[in-house]
mmCIF file of C-alpha atoms in Angstrom:
data_model
loop_
_atom_site.group_PDB
_atom_site.id
_atom_site.type_symbol
_atom_site.label_atom_id
_atom_site.label_comp_id
_atom_site.label_asym_id
_atom_site.label_seq_id
_atom_site.Cartn_x
_atom_site.Cartn_y
_atom_site.Cartn_z
ATOM 1 C CA UNK P 23 125.442 95.498 38.105
ATOM 2 C CA UNK P 24 121.875 96.689 38.611
ATOM 3 C CA UNK P 25 120.144 96.719 42.028
ATOM 4 C CA UNK P 26 116.863 94.804 42.296
ATOM 5 C CA UNK P 27 114.327 93.841 44.985
ATOM 6 C CA UNK P 28 113.770 90.130 45.547
ATOM 7 C CA UNK P 29 111.727 87.854 47.864
ATOM 8 C CA UNK P 30 112.626 84.360 49.115
ATOM 9 C CA UNK P 31 110.705 82.050 51.419
ATOM 10 C CA UNK P 32 111.195 79.661 54.309
ATOM 11 C CA UNK P 33 108.747 78.113 56.824
ATOM 12 C CA UNK P 34 108.425 79.124 60.479
ATOM 13 C CA UNK P 35 110.313 76.690 62.740
ATOM 14 C CA UNK P 36 110.874 76.245 66.515
ATOM 15 C CA UNK P 37 108.294 78.753 67.664
ATOM 16 C CA UNK P 38 106.605 79.262 71.028
ATOM 17 C CA UNK P 39 104.031 81.617 72.514
ATOM 18 C CA UNK P 40 105.332 83.396 75.625
ATOM 19 C CA UNK P 41 103.327 84.399 78.730
ATOM 20 C CA UNK P 42 102.369 87.730 77.122
ATOM 21 C CA UNK P 43 100.998 86.063 74.000
ATOM 22 C CA UNK P 44 103.860 87.013 71.662
ATOM 23 C CA UNK P 45 105.179 84.457 69.185
ATOM 24 C CA UNK P 46 108.926 83.938 69.589
ATOM 25 C CA UNK P 47 110.712 82.071 66.796
ATOM 26 C CA UNK P 48 114.206 80.883 67.673
ATOM 27 C CA UNK P 49 117.069 80.733 65.144
ATOM 28 C CA UNK P 50 114.669 80.442 62.225
ATOM 29 C CA UNK P 51 116.186 79.716 58.764
ATOM 30 C CA UNK P 52 115.351 82.582 56.437
ATOM 31 C CA UNK P 53 117.724 81.961 53.510
ATOM 32 C CA UNK P 54 120.273 79.481 52.126
ATOM 33 C CA UNK P 55 122.537 79.128 49.111
ATOM 34 C CA UNK P 56 120.913 77.788 45.968
ATOM 35 C CA UNK P 57 119.394 78.588 42.599
ATOM 36 C CA UNK P 58 115.875 80.022 42.745
ATOM 37 C CA UNK P 59 113.216 80.933 40.162
ATOM 38 C CA UNK P 60 111.953 84.506 40.044
ATOM 39 C CA UNK P 61 108.860 85.030 37.889
ATOM 40 C CA UNK P 62 107.863 88.308 36.331
ATOM 41 C CA UNK P 63 104.498 89.783 35.391
ATOM 42 C CA UNK P 64 104.983 88.882 31.712
ATOM 43 C CA UNK P 65 105.271 85.205 32.651
ATOM 44 C CA UNK P 66 109.037 85.004 32.127
ATOM 45 C CA UNK P 67 111.228 83.367 34.690
ATOM 46 C CA UNK P 68 114.801 84.077 35.698
ATOM 47 C CA UNK P 69 116.973 81.616 37.608
ATOM 48 C CA UNK P 70 119.111 83.506 40.081
ATOM 49 C CA UNK P 71 121.780 82.111 42.402
ATOM 50 C CA UNK P 72 122.551 82.888 46.002
ATOM 51 C CA UNK P 73 126.128 81.732 46.324
ATOM 52 C CA UNK P 74 127.555 80.892 49.777
ATOM 53 C CA UNK P 75 130.114 83.713 49.725
ATOM 54 C CA UNK P 76 127.305 86.193 49.148
ATOM 55 C CA UNK P 77 124.440 84.966 51.356
ATOM 56 C CA UNK P 78 126.819 84.197 54.239
ATOM 57 C CA UNK P 79 128.914 87.346 53.964
ATOM 58 C CA UNK P 80 129.198 89.272 57.271
ATOM 59 C CA UNK P 81 127.344 92.235 55.753
ATOM 60 C CA UNK P 82 124.389 90.119 54.637
ATOM 61 C CA UNK P 83 124.177 88.233 57.929
ATOM 62 C CA UNK P 84 124.321 91.513 59.859
ATOM 63 C CA UNK P 85 121.546 92.956 57.686
ATOM 64 C CA UNK P 86 119.086 90.379 59.127
ATOM 65 C CA UNK P 87 119.354 91.894 62.636
ATOM 66 C CA UNK P 88 116.645 94.219 63.991
ATOM 67 C CA UNK P 89 114.536 94.157 60.858
ATOM 68 C CA UNK P 90 110.733 94.489 60.735
ATOM 69 C CA UNK P 91 108.408 91.518 60.308
ATOM 70 C CA UNK P 92 105.487 92.193 57.932
ATOM 71 C CA UNK P 93 102.231 90.425 57.120
ATOM 72 C CA UNK P 94 102.790 89.738 53.394
ATOM 73 C CA UNK P 95 105.228 91.842 51.406
ATOM 74 C CA UNK P 96 104.467 95.554 51.272
ATOM 75 C CA UNK P 97 104.543 97.334 47.930
ATOM 76 C CA UNK P 98 107.582 99.325 49.046
ATOM 77 C CA UNK P 99 110.666 98.851 51.176
ATOM 78 C CA UNK P 100 110.048 99.289 54.881
ATOM 79 C CA UNK P 101 111.488 102.493 56.345
ATOM 80 C CA UNK P 102 110.992 104.482 59.564
ATOM 81 C CA UNK P 103 108.354 106.596 57.807
ATOM 82 C CA UNK P 104 106.121 103.584 57.080
ATOM 83 C CA UNK P 105 107.226 101.197 59.853
ATOM 84 C CA UNK P 106 104.011 101.500 61.878
ATOM 85 C CA UNK P 107 101.969 100.832 58.769
ATOM 86 C CA UNK P 108 103.637 97.519 57.911
ATOM 87 C CA UNK P 109 105.503 96.075 60.909
ATOM 88 C CA UNK P 110 103.948 93.273 62.993
ATOM 89 C CA UNK P 111 107.145 92.326 64.816
ATOM 90 C CA UNK P 112 110.944 92.484 64.715
ATOM 91 C CA UNK P 113 113.913 90.187 64.284
ATOM 92 C CA UNK P 114 116.369 89.878 67.167
ATOM 93 C CA UNK P 115 120.096 90.613 67.093
ATOM 94 C CA UNK P 116 121.380 87.043 66.801
ATOM 95 C CA UNK P 117 121.632 86.572 63.028
ATOM 96 C CA UNK P 118 124.107 83.833 62.157
ATOM 97 C CA UNK P 119 125.136 81.306 59.562
ATOM 98 C CA UNK P 120 125.507 77.606 60.312
ATOM 99 C CA UNK P 121 127.090 76.933 56.924
ATOM 100 C CA UNK P 122 123.792 75.809 55.409
ATOM 101 C CA UNK P 123 121.266 78.474 56.398
ATOM 102 C CA UNK P 124 121.118 82.114 57.368
ATOM 103 C CA UNK P 125 119.191 82.157 60.652
ATOM 104 C CA UNK P 126 117.770 84.778 62.975
ATOM 105 C CA UNK P 127 115.316 84.777 65.881
ATOM 106 C CA UNK P 128 112.233 86.968 65.771
ATOM 107 C CA UNK P 129 109.105 88.006 67.655
ATOM 108 C CA UNK P 130 105.622 88.481 66.153
ATOM 109 C CA UNK P 131 103.408 90.768 68.258
ATOM 110 C CA UNK P 132 100.356 91.525 66.067
ATOM 111 C CA UNK P 133 97.188 89.633 67.041
ATOM 112 C CA UNK P 134 95.719 89.428 63.530
ATOM 113 C CA UNK P 135 98.963 88.001 62.201
ATOM 114 C CA UNK P 136 99.179 85.557 65.114
ATOM 115 C CA UNK P 137 95.656 84.327 64.326
ATOM 116 C CA UNK P 138 96.579 83.831 60.660
ATOM 117 C CA UNK P 139 99.724 81.916 61.630
ATOM 118 C CA UNK P 140 97.620 79.687 63.858
ATOM 119 C CA UNK P 141 95.332 79.043 60.862
ATOM 120 C CA UNK P 142 98.219 77.873 58.686
ATOM 121 C CA UNK P 143 99.923 80.983 57.352
ATOM 122 C CA UNK P 144 103.408 80.139 58.559
ATOM 123 C CA UNK P 145 105.981 80.646 55.831
ATOM 124 C CA UNK P 146 108.599 83.364 55.865
ATOM 125 C CA UNK P 147 109.722 85.299 52.838
ATOM 126 C CA UNK P 148 112.654 87.688 53.009
ATOM 127 C CA UNK P 149 112.455 90.980 51.173
ATOM 128 C CA UNK P 150 115.888 92.209 50.196
ATOM 129 C CA UNK P 151 117.878 94.402 47.865
ATOM 130 C CA UNK P 152 120.673 92.922 45.791
ATOM 131 C CA UNK P 153 122.903 93.765 42.870
ATOM 132 C CA UNK P 154 122.570 91.348 39.960
ATOM 133 C CA UNK P 155 125.638 89.884 38.247
ATOM 134 C CA UNK P 156 124.188 88.818 34.887
ATOM 135 C CA UNK P 157 126.996 86.412 34.095
ATOM 136 C CA UNK P 158 125.427 82.904 33.958
ATOM 137 C CA UNK P 159 126.918 79.937 35.745
ATOM 138 C CA UNK P 160 126.218 76.688 37.561
ATOM 139 C CA UNK P 161 125.810 75.863 41.257
ATOM 140 C CA UNK P 162 125.610 72.265 42.498
ATOM 141 C CA UNK P 163 124.638 71.043 39.058
ATOM 142 C CA UNK P 164 121.916 73.650 38.460
ATOM 143 C CA UNK P 165 122.337 76.356 35.814
ATOM 144 C CA UNK P 166 121.562 79.947 36.680
ATOM 145 C CA UNK P 167 121.085 83.084 34.607
ATOM 146 C CA UNK P 168 122.451 85.575 37.127
ATOM 147 C CA UNK P 169 123.867 85.770 40.667
ATOM 148 C CA UNK P 170 122.757 87.997 43.523
ATOM 149 C CA UNK P 171 125.493 90.140 45.099
ATOM 150 C CA UNK P 172 125.630 92.622 48.023
ATOM 151 C CA UNK P 173 122.422 91.176 49.494
ATOM 152 C CA UNK P 174 120.835 93.505 52.074
ATOM 153 C CA UNK P 175 117.739 92.236 53.905
ATOM 154 C CA UNK P 176 115.029 94.891 54.345
ATOM 155 C CA UNK P 177 112.219 92.936 56.013
ATOM 156 C CA UNK P 178 110.840 89.459 56.574
ATOM 157 C CA UNK P 179 107.257 88.782 55.505
ATOM 158 C CA UNK P 180 104.842 86.124 56.752
ATOM 159 C CA UNK P 181 103.154 84.729 53.658
ATOM 160 C CA UNK P 182 100.747 82.022 52.483
ATOM 161 C CA UNK P 183 102.012 78.909 50.709
ATOM 162 C CA UNK P 184 101.990 79.185 46.954
ATOM 163 C CA UNK P 185 102.514 82.910 46.508
ATOM 164 C CA UNK P 186 103.410 83.446 42.856
ATOM 165 C CA UNK P 187 107.086 83.414 42.068
ATOM 166 C CA UNK P 188 108.566 82.134 45.337
ATOM 167 C CA UNK P 189 108.195 78.374 45.732
ATOM 168 C CA UNK P 190 110.654 78.171 48.621
ATOM 169 C CA UNK P 191 109.361 76.001 51.445
ATOM 170 C CA UNK P 192 111.358 74.668 54.413
ATOM 171 C CA UNK P 193 110.452 71.209 55.764
ATOM 172 C CA UNK P 194 113.222 70.345 58.209
ATOM 173 C CA UNK P 195 115.084 67.290 56.908
ATOM 174 C CA UNK P 196 112.798 66.751 53.907
ATOM 175 C CA UNK P 197 112.307 68.442 50.538
ATOM 176 C CA UNK P 198 113.088 72.089 51.034
ATOM 177 C CA UNK P 199 112.618 74.196 47.994
ATOM 178 C CA UNK P 200 111.598 74.204 44.383
ATOM 179 C CA UNK P 201 114.655 75.118 42.339
ATOM 180 C CA UNK P 202 113.480 74.767 38.789
ATOM 181 C CA UNK P 203 110.457 73.867 36.739
ATOM 182 C CA UNK P 204 110.700 72.659 33.164
ATOM 183 C CA UNK P 205 109.279 70.150 30.719
ATOM 184 C CA UNK P 206 111.235 66.945 30.180
ATOM 185 C CA UNK P 207 111.336 65.658 26.571
ATOM 186 C CA UNK P 208 108.301 67.758 25.719
ATOM 187 C CA UNK P 209 106.224 65.766 28.191
ATOM 188 C CA UNK P 210 104.936 66.492 31.656
ATOM 189 C CA UNK P 211 105.921 69.525 33.714
ATOM 190 C CA UNK P 212 108.857 68.504 35.966
ATOM 191 C CA UNK P 213 110.014 69.916 39.278
ATOM 192 C CA UNK P 214 113.496 69.549 40.720
ATOM 193 C CA UNK P 215 113.572 69.457 44.540
ATOM 194 C CA UNK P 216 116.625 69.964 46.693
ATOM 195 C CA UNK P 217 116.774 67.913 49.878
ATOM 196 C CA UNK P 218 118.222 69.227 53.090
ATOM 197 C CA UNK P 219 121.163 66.878 52.568
ATOM 198 C CA UNK P 220 122.045 68.825 49.399
ATOM 199 C CA UNK P 221 120.904 66.065 47.017
ATOM 200 C CA UNK P 222 118.317 66.825 44.337
ATOM 201 C CA UNK P 223 115.417 64.757 43.021
ATOM 202 C CA UNK P 224 113.265 65.407 39.982
ATOM 203 C CA UNK P 225 109.543 64.633 39.989
ATOM 204 C CA UNK P 226 106.542 65.531 37.918
ATOM 205 C CA UNK P 227 105.222 68.833 39.190
ATOM 206 C CA UNK P 228 101.916 67.364 40.372
ATOM 207 C CA UNK P 229 103.751 64.631 42.253
ATOM 208 C CA UNK P 230 106.195 67.163 43.702
ATOM 209 C CA UNK P 231 103.306 69.268 44.971
ATOM 210 C CA UNK P 232 101.751 66.193 46.574
ATOM 211 C CA UNK P 233 105.075 65.253 48.178
ATOM 212 C CA UNK P 234 105.442 68.741 49.579
ATOM 213 C CA UNK P 235 101.846 68.727 50.833
ATOM 214 C CA UNK P 236 102.340 65.325 52.477
ATOM 215 C CA UNK P 237 105.585 66.437 54.086
ATOM 216 C CA UNK P 238 103.814 69.499 55.391
ATOM 217 C CA UNK P 239 101.063 67.272 56.832
ATOM 218 C CA UNK P 240 103.694 65.050 58.460
ATOM 219 C CA UNK P 241 105.374 68.118 59.861
ATOM 220 C CA UNK P 242 102.063 69.268 61.335
ATOM 221 C CA UNK P 243 101.528 65.829 62.864
ATOM 222 C CA UNK P 244 104.994 65.994 64.388
ATOM 223 C CA UNK P 245 104.260 69.487 65.694
ATOM 224 C CA UNK P 246 100.947 68.300 67.171
ATOM 225 C CA UNK P 247 102.657 65.279 68.748
ATOM 226 C CA UNK P 248 105.338 67.536 70.234
ATOM 227 C CA UNK P 249 102.667 69.856 71.588
ATOM 228 C CA UNK P 250 100.740 66.929 73.098
ATOM 229 C CA UNK P 251 103.959 65.582 74.613
ATOM 230 C CA UNK P 252 104.715 69.041 75.948
ATOM 231 C CA UNK P 253 101.254 69.300 77.499
ATOM 232 C CA UNK P 254 101.586 65.816 79.006
ATOM 233 C CA UNK P 255 104.952 66.762 80.434
ATOM 234 C CA UNK P 256 103.557 69.992 81.828
ATOM 235 C CA UNK P 257 100.633 68.094 83.389
ATOM 236 C CA UNK P 258 103.029 65.581 84.949
ATOM 237 C CA UNK P 259 105.248 68.385 86.222
ATOM 238 C CA UNK P 260 102.232 70.207 87.642
ATOM 239 C CA UNK P 261 101.088 67.018 89.406
ATOM 240 C CA UNK P 262 104.602 66.542 90.749
ATOM 241 C CA UNK P 263 104.617 70.135 91.988
ATOM 242 C CA UNK P 264 101.299 69.610 93.771
ATOM 243 C CA UNK P 265 102.567 66.428 95.420
ATOM 244 C CA UNK P 266 105.761 68.164 96.472
ATOM 245 C CA UNK P 267 103.765 71.153 97.718
ATOM 246 C CA UNK P 268 101.525 68.850 99.785
ATOM 247 C CA UNK P 269 104.593 67.121 101.202
ATOM 248 C CA UNK P 270 106.246 70.473 101.925
ATOM 249 C CA UNK P 271 103.054 71.713 103.618
ATOM 250 C CA UNK P 272 102.976 68.609 105.829
ATOM 251 C CA UNK P 273 106.645 68.978 106.716
ATOM 252 C CA UNK P 274 106.140 72.669 107.347
ATOM 253 C CA UNK P 275 103.169 71.992 109.645
ATOM 254 C CA UNK P 276 105.174 69.385 111.554
ATOM 255 C CA UNK P 277 108.122 71.758 111.795
ATOM 256 C CA UNK P 278 105.897 74.581 113.039
ATOM 257 C CA UNK P 279 104.303 72.281 115.619
ATOM 258 C CA UNK P 280 107.741 71.207 116.846
ATOM 259 C CA UNK P 281 108.835 74.828 116.945
ATOM 260 C CA UNK P 282 105.672 75.838 118.845
ATOM 261 C CA UNK P 283 106.268 73.103 121.452
ATOM 262 C CA UNK P 284 109.893 74.177 121.790
ATOM 263 C CA UNK P 285 108.828 77.808 122.243
ATOM 264 C CA UNK P 286 106.231 76.726 124.815
ATOM 265 C CA UNK P 287 108.849 74.784 126.773
ATOM 266 C CA UNK P 288 111.239 77.723 126.521
ATOM 267 C CA UNK P 289 108.578 80.096 127.888
ATOM 268 C CA UNK P 290 107.893 77.732 130.792
ATOM 269 C CA UNK P 291 111.605 77.561 131.567
ATOM 270 C CA UNK P 292 111.866 81.319 131.250
ATOM 271 C CA UNK P 293 108.920 81.862 133.626
ATOM 272 C CA UNK P 294 110.365 79.391 136.121
ATOM 273 C CA UNK P 295 113.748 81.121 136.017
ATOM 274 C CA UNK P 296 112.126 84.549 136.379
ATOM 275 C CA UNK P 297 110.238 83.290 139.437
ATOM 276 C CA UNK P 298 113.413 81.874 140.933
ATOM 277 C CA UNK P 299 115.355 85.035 140.099
ATOM 278 C CA UNK P 300 112.649 87.121 141.782
ATOM 279 C CA UNK P 301 112.820 84.953 144.898
ATOM 280 C CA UNK P 302 116.613 85.131 144.901
ATOM 281 C CA UNK P 303 116.468 88.911 144.437
ATOM 282 C CA UNK P 304 114.094 89.315 147.371
ATOM 283 C CA UNK P 305 116.269 87.078 149.528
ATOM 284 C CA UNK P 306 119.396 88.968 148.488
ATOM 285 C CA UNK P 307 117.700 92.331 149.132
ATOM 286 C CA UNK P 308 116.659 91.228 152.626
ATOM 287 C CA UNK P 309 120.144 89.939 153.323
ATOM 288 C CA UNK P 310 121.754 93.200 152.131
ATOM 289 C CA UNK P 311 119.290 95.285 154.165
ATOM 290 C CA UNK P 312 120.037 93.395 157.350
ATOM 291 C CA UNK P 313 123.783 93.751 156.719
ATOM 292 C CA UNK P 314 123.358 97.507 156.128
ATOM 293 C CA UNK P 315 121.353 98.018 159.316
ATOM 294 C CA UNK P 316 123.948 96.074 161.267
ATOM 295 C CA UNK P 317 126.761 98.268 159.932
ATOM 296 C CA UNK P 318 124.785 101.489 160.334
ATOM 297 C CA UNK P 319 123.954 100.752 163.991
ATOM 298 C CA UNK P 320 127.655 101.054 164.784
ATOM 299 C CA UNK P 321 127.347 104.731 163.911
ATOM 300 C CA UNK P 322 123.639 105.574 164.305
ATOM 301 C CA UNK P 323 122.976 103.522 167.462
ATOM 302 C CA UNK P 324 120.094 101.224 168.387
ATOM 303 C CA UNK P 325 117.595 104.065 168.752
ATOM 304 C CA UNK P 326 117.718 104.986 165.015
ATOM 305 C CA UNK P 327 114.425 104.445 163.142
ATOM 306 C CA UNK P 328 115.437 102.156 160.266
ATOM 307 C CA UNK P 329 111.949 101.132 159.094
ATOM 308 C CA UNK P 330 110.999 104.444 157.499
ATOM 309 C CA UNK P 331 114.321 104.977 155.699
ATOM 310 C CA UNK P 332 115.672 103.604 152.404
ATOM 311 C CA UNK P 333 119.247 102.343 152.018
ATOM 312 C CA UNK P 334 120.635 105.595 150.661
ATOM 313 C CA UNK P 335 119.120 107.713 153.428
ATOM 314 C CA UNK P 336 120.514 105.369 156.087
ATOM 315 C CA UNK P 337 124.009 105.674 154.613
ATOM 316 C CA UNK P 338 123.763 109.481 154.335
ATOM 317 C CA UNK P 339 122.573 109.746 157.958
ATOM 318 C CA UNK P 340 125.472 107.533 159.081
ATOM 319 C CA UNK P 341 128.000 109.652 157.182
ATOM 320 C CA UNK P 342 126.585 112.877 158.626
ATOM 321 C CA UNK P 343 126.834 111.371 162.105
ATOM 322 C CA UNK P 344 130.593 111.397 161.635
ATOM 323 C CA UNK P 345 130.774 114.460 159.395
ATOM 324 C CA UNK P 346 127.894 116.838 160.030
ATOM 325 C CA UNK P 347 129.050 119.121 157.172
ATOM 326 C CA UNK P 348 128.590 116.341 154.540
ATOM 327 C CA UNK P 349 126.268 117.408 151.712
ATOM 328 C CA UNK P 350 124.807 114.568 149.628
ATOM 329 C CA UNK P 351 123.610 116.926 146.898
ATOM 330 C CA UNK P 352 125.041 116.040 143.463
ATOM 331 C CA UNK P 353 126.654 112.924 144.952
ATOM 332 C CA UNK P 354 125.995 109.677 143.071
ATOM 333 C CA UNK P 355 125.312 106.304 144.704
ATOM 334 C CA UNK P 356 128.856 105.071 144.113
ATOM 335 C CA UNK P 357 130.302 108.051 145.972
ATOM 336 C CA UNK P 358 127.912 107.640 148.915
ATOM 337 C CA UNK P 359 128.492 103.858 149.069
ATOM 338 C CA UNK P 360 132.259 104.310 149.056
ATOM 339 C CA UNK P 361 132.098 107.034 151.710
ATOM 340 C CA UNK P 362 129.846 104.889 153.884
ATOM 341 C CA UNK P 363 132.159 101.855 153.654
ATOM 342 C CA UNK P 364 135.139 104.009 154.549
ATOM 343 C CA UNK P 365 133.253 105.304 157.601
ATOM 344 C CA UNK P 366 132.942 101.750 158.956
ATOM 345 C CA UNK P 367 136.654 101.661 159.792
ATOM 346 C CA UNK P 368 136.328 105.008 161.546
ATOM 347 C CA UNK P 369 133.276 103.836 163.492
ATOM 348 C CA UNK P 370 135.025 100.668 164.641
ATOM 349 C CA UNK P 371 137.978 102.669 165.953
ATOM 350 C CA UNK P 372 136.206 105.645 167.543
ATOM 351 C CA UNK P 373 134.391 103.996 170.459
ATOM 352 C CA UNK P 374 130.737 104.579 169.515
ATOM 353 C CA UNK P 375 128.014 103.860 172.016
ATOM 354 C CA UNK P 376 125.690 101.556 170.169
ATOM 355 C CA UNK P 377 122.802 102.201 172.489
ATOM 356 C CA UNK P 378 122.859 105.976 172.208
ATOM 357 C CA UNK P 379 124.733 106.514 168.997
ATOM 358 C CA UNK P 380 127.200 108.838 170.659
ATOM 359 C CA UNK P 381 130.999 109.240 170.462
ATOM 360 C CA UNK P 382 133.098 108.572 173.523
ATOM 361 C CA UNK P 383 134.511 112.066 173.828
ATOM 362 C CA UNK P 384 138.123 111.470 174.582
ATOM 363 C CA UNK P 385 140.887 113.408 172.951
ATOM 364 C CA UNK P 386 142.588 110.320 171.559
ATOM 365 C CA UNK P 387 139.488 109.236 169.662
ATOM 366 C CA UNK P 388 138.753 112.731 168.385
ATOM 367 C CA UNK P 389 142.310 113.036 167.098
ATOM 368 C CA UNK P 390 142.017 109.642 165.407
ATOM 369 C CA UNK P 391 138.685 110.569 163.805
ATOM 370 C CA UNK P 392 140.068 113.811 162.509
ATOM 371 C CA UNK P 393 142.995 112.037 160.930
ATOM 372 C CA UNK P 394 140.734 109.425 159.309
ATOM 373 C CA UNK P 395 138.440 112.085 157.878
ATOM 374 C CA UNK P 396 141.415 114.029 156.587
ATOM 375 C CA UNK P 397 142.657 110.914 154.826
ATOM 376 C CA UNK P 398 139.185 110.283 153.342
ATOM 377 C CA UNK P 399 138.839 113.877 152.207
ATOM 378 C CA UNK P 400 142.166 113.718 150.457
ATOM 379 C CA UNK P 401 141.120 110.462 148.750
ATOM 380 C CA UNK P 402 137.507 111.302 147.817
ATOM 381 C CA UNK P 403 137.363 115.068 147.986
ATOM 382 C CA UNK P 404 134.818 115.138 150.825
ATOM 383 C CA UNK P 405 134.270 117.930 153.321
ATOM 384 C CA UNK P 406 134.251 117.601 157.123
#
């Protein structure tokens, strides 16, 4: 079998422009089984078949992935060396068969091509290599001269309607493609159309062209209606968003006002508590000071000048009154407080003169004091 280059056509379907301006076409049909006319420069025509086992083979389906999109067919196969020259986009990697069509998604990224598509250039034509089995046959009632085998897709071209030799035109659920043209009984030129359902109808060529043109017009009307419906939906959704946003803003403002009032009340409560705590602290400090002076007088006597001394100094002076070798250096407050409290028991049992702050110097008291200090030193590590 010889290897040849062929081109088939379908129309762009289910397309949308994304936020970056690229045209994304989803699961677009690019080929299907059937018998197709291929015209040559000498005017001859060859009917070639794409049989289901061939067009839907895993190798052929896979060959539609990651292939360049071109604006019209180039005069050569597309390769890495000439990719930048011809490519205006790429197919995706989701090629598949639904049993009726070979489909693949694609993206067109070239501005000139996008403008031409917008102006009506929106048919796709696959460029592919295939081996030709020249044994004739019949497919779905249509005779063919040869069958295409080992089909490998090279690129997908965006073409104008009516390009010579490739009257393949996809119209959704209507007439899809011209399969054959011939004269019936020596009369008018006839065209056989295959419907999407698989049925075929035969019309005079002029009538067939008009039918296809009318279907295309209907398709454009449907597309325009869908676009208008889409815009209306988007407008409604945008209005709904604005209403919701206004409602959310109102609720947010009310929530913030409630929160602000709550914070204000909390600050008032906090200030009130701080004021009360300060008053309680002052009262507690006065109470503790009076209690300290009362205890210290038992050791220091009534003549001691309390006003110019802080709590720690009073306690140190009281301790030194009982233990004149006590050194408060490097002693923390806990140590001094504990020592001072322990001294209270000693003071109560030693016979201090509160008026003069002096010991009653009797041997019994001195012995008792010495024993108490010895016990304290053993417990706290102090020095007499």
